[in-house]
Coordinates of C-alpha atoms in Angstrom, one line a residue:
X6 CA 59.8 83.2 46.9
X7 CA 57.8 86.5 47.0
X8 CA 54.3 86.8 46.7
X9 CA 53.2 89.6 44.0
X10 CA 49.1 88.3 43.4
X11 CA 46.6 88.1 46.2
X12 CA 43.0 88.3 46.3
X13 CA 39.9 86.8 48.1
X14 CA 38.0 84.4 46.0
X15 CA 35.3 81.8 47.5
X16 CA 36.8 81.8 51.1
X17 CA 39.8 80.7 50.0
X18 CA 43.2 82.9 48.6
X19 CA 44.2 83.1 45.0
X20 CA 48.0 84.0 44.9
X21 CA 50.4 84.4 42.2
X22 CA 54.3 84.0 43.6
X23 CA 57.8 84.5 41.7
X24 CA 60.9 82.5 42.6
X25 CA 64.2 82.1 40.8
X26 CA 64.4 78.6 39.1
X27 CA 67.2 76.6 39.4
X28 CA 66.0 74.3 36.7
X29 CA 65.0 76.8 34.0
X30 CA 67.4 79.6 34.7
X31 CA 65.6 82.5 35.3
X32 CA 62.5 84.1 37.4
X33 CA 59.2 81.7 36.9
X34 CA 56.1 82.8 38.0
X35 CA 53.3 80.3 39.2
X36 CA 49.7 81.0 40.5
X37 CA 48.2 79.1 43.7
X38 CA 44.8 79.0 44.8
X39 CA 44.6 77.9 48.4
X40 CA 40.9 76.9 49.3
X41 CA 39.6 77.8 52.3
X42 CA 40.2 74.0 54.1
X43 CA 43.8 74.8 53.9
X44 CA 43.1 77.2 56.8
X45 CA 42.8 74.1 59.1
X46 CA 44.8 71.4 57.3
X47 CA 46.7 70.2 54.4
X48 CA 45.0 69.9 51.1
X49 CA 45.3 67.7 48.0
X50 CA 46.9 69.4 44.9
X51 CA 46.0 69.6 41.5
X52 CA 48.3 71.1 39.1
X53 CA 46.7 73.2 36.1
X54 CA 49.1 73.2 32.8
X55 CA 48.1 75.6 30.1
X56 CA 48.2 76.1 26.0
X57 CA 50.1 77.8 24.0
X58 CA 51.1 81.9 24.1
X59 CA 49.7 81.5 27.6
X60 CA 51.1 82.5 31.3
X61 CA 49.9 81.4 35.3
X62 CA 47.2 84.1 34.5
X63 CA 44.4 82.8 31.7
X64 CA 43.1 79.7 34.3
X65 CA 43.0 81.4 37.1
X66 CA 41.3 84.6 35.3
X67 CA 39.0 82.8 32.7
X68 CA 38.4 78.5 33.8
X69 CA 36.4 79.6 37.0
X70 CA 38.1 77.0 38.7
X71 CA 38.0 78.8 42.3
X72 CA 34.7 78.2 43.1
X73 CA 34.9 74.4 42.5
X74 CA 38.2 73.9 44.3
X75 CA 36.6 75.7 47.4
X76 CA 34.2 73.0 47.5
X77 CA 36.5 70.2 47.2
X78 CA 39.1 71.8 49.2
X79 CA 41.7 71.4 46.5
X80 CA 44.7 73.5 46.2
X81 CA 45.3 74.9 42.6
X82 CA 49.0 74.8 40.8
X83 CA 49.1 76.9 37.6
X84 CA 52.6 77.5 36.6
X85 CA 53.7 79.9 33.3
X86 CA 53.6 77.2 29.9
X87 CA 57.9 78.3 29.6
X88 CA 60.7 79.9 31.0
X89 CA 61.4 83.5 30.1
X90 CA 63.7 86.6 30.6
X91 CA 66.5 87.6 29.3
X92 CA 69.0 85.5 27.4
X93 CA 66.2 83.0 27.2
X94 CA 65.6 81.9 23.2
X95 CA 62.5 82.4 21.7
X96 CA 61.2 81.1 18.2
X97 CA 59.5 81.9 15.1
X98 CA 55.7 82.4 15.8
X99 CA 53.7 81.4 19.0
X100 CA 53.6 77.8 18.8
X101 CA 57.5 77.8 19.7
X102 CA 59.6 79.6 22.4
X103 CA 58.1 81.7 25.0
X104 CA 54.7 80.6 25.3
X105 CA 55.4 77.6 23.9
X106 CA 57.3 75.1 26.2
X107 CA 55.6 71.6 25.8
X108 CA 56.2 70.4 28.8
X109 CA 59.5 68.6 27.5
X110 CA 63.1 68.7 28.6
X111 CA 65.0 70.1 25.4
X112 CA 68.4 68.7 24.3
X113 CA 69.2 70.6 21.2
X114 CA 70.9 74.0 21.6
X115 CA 70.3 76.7 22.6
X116 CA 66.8 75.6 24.1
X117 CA 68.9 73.1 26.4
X118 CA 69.5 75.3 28.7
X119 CA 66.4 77.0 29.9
X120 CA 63.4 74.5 28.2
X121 CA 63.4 72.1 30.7
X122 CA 59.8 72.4 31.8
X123 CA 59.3 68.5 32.6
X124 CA 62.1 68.6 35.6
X125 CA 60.1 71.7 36.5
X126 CA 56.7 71.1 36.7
X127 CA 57.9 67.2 37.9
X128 CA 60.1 68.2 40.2
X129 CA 61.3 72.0 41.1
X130 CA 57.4 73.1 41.5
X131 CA 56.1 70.8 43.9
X132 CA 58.9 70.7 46.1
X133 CA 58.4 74.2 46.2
X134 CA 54.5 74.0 46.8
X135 CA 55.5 71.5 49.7
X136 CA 57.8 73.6 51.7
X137 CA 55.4 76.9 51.4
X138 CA 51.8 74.9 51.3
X139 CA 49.9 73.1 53.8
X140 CA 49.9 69.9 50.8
X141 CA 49.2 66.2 51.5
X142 CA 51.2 63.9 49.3
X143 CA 48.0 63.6 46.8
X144 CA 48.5 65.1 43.7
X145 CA 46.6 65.5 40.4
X146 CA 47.4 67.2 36.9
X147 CA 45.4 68.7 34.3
X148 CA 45.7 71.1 31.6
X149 CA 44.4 72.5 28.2
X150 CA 45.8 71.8 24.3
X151 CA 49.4 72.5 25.1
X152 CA 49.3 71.7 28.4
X153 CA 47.0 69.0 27.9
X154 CA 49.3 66.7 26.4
X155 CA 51.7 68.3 29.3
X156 CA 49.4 66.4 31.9
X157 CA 48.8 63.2 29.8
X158 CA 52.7 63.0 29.4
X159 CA 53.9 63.9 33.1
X160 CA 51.7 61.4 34.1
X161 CA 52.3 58.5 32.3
X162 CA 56.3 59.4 32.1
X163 CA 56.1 59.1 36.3
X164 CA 53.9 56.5 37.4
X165 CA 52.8 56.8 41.3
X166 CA 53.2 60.7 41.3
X167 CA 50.0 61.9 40.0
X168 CA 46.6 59.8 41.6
X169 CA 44.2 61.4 38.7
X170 CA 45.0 62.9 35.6
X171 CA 42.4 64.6 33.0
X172 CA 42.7 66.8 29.9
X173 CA 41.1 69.5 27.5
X174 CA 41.3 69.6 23.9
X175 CA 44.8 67.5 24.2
X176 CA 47.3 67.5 21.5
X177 CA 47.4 63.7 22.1
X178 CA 50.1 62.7 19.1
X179 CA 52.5 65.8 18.7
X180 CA 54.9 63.0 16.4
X181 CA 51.9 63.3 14.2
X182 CA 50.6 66.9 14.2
X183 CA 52.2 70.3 13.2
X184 CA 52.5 71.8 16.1
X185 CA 54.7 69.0 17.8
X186 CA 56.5 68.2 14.8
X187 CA 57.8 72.5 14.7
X188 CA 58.3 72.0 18.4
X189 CA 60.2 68.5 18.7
X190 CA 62.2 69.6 15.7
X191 CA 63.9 72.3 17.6
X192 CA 63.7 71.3 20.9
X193 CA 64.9 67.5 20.7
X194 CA 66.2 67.4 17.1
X195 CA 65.2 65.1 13.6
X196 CA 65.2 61.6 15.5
X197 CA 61.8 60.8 15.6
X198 CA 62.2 57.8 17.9
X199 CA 63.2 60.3 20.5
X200 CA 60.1 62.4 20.1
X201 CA 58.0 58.9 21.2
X202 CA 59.6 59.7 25.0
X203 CA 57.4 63.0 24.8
X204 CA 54.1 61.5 22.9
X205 CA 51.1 60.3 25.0
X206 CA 50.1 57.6 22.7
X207 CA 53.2 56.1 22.2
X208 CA 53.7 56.5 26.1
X209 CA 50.5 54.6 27.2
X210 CA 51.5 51.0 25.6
X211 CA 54.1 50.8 28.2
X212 CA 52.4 53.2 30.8
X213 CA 53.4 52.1 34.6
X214 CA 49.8 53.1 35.8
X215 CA 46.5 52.6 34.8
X216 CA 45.1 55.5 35.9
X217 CA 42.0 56.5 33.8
X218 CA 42.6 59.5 31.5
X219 CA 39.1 61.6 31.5
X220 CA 39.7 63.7 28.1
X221 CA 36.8 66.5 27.0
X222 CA 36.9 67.8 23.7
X223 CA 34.9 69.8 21.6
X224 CA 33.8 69.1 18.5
X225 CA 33.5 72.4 17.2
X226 CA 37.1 73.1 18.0
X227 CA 39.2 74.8 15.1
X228 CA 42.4 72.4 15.7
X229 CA 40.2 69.3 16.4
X230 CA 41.5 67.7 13.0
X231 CA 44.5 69.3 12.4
X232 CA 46.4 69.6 15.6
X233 CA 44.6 67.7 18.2
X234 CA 42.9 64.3 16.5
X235 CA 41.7 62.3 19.9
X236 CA 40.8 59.9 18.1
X237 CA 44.5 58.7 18.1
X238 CA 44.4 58.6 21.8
X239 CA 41.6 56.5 21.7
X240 CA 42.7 53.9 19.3
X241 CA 46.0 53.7 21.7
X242 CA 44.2 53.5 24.7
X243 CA 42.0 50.3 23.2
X244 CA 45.4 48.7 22.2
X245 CA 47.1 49.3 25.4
X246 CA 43.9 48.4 27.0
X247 CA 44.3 51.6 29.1
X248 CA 41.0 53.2 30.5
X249 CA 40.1 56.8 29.2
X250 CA 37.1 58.8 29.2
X251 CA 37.0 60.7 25.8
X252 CA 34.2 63.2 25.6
X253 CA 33.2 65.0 22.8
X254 CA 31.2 67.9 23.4
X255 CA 28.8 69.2 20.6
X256 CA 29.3 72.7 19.7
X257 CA 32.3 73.5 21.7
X258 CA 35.3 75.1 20.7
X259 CA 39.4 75.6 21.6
X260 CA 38.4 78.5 24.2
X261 CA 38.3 79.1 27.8
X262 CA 34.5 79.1 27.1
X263 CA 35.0 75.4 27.0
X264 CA 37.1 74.4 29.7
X265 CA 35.1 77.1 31.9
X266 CA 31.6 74.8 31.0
X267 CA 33.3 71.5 32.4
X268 CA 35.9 72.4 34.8
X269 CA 33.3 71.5 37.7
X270 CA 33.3 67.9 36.1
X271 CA 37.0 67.6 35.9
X272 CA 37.7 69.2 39.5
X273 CA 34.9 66.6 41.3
X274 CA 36.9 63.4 39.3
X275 CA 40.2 64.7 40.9
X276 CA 38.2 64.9 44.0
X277 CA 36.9 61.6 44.1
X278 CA 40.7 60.6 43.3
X279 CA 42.7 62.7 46.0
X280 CA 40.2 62.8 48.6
X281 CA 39.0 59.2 48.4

């Protein structure tokens, strides 16, 4: 690995490393903010996945996470949304290829391959983080739109990995919304009862642990009825009789504006979680 990022921020280090990935085929790049309790012991981990057209940089530049995860001592994951380089395939528009990942491990050519950012951010990543870090074996996961439904998916997909798991402005239904109907299309092909392996609410009827989802999402957001509809989530959760926390927060939007205003609430619940 080599280190290219590193700055001071609320006692602790936020770094930014690149490795080659045997998983995805190319150079990833992933951001890690070590608090400063990691100076006299292992820390919990939470890992950050982000939205769409995004890289390792918007959370760790924009969510004002740092602060917060210097008080709970948690160590910080943000790896890029998809692999890139050259000779990896991108798509038409932002919502597929580079940018544009979902979290998924694609069977349809050519984004077999290289799109295998489950195996990655499940398996690759952390025993990365582990070898270089000074981790416990607690982990959470979290993310934003995109990457939101990336952290309700990882966890339900592998019960016992993650001890907390929360979410902003999820795209909870991708079988059911425009953006994951472009994305499974391509990635995994026209079977739709393959696309149910990938989908958070057709995941949680058989989820293998009831660990309680804590959602926030605005109601101001632009995609909120389109693209995101939590709604769905909730109405699966109630069936499944699966615990989650679905806020919505008046006047909010999709933006980092949002996730900056409650990431203090979601970084004390994976506290109470990892630490407890």
């Amino acid at each position: 690995m080599q280190k290219i990022e590193s700055h001071a921020s609320f006692g602790g280090t936020q770094e930014v490393w690149q490795h080659a990935s045997s998983t995805l085929g190319c150079d990833m790049k992933f951001a890690v903010y070590l608090p400063p309790q990691a100076a006299d012991g292992p820390c919990p981990v939470l890992y950050w996945l982000s939205g769409l057209t995004c890289t390792e940089q918007n959370f760790i530049t924009k969510a004002g996470a740092q602060q917060h995860a210097a008080e709970h001592g948690l160590i910080l994951v943000a790896p890029d949304t998809s692999p890139r380089g050259e000779g990896v395939p991108d798509g038409d528009g932002y919502d597929l290829g580079l940018g544009a990942g979902f979290y998924l491990n694609a069977t349809r050519a050519p984004w077999d391959t290289h799109y295998r950012m489950h195996d990655y951010v499940v398996d690759e990543l952390p025993a990365l983080v582990d070898a270089h870090f000074p981790t416990t074996t607690a982990r959470g996961i979290s993310g934003h739109s995109m990457g939101g439904h990336g952290a309700l998916v990882l966890a339900l997909r592998n019960p016992g990995r993650y001890r907390s798991v929360s979410a902003f402005s999820p795209i909870v239904a991708p079988s059911r919304v425009p953006w994951g109907e472009k994305a499974f299309t391509a990635y995994l092909g026209d079977d739709r009862d393959a696309w149910k392996a990938w989908d958070a609410c057709e995941l949680v009827r058989d989820a293998g642990q009831r660990v309680e989802l804590l959602v926030d999402q605005g109601d101001a957001d632009e995609f909120l009825e389109e693209q995101l509809r939590p709604e769905l989530l909730r109405e699966a959760c109630g069936v499944a009789g699966h615990s989650v926390q679905l806020r919505m927060q008046p006047g909010y939007d999709h933006s980092y504006y949002f996730i900056a205003s409650f990431i203090g609430d979601h970084l004390a619940h994976h506290a109470r979680a990892l630490k407890g």
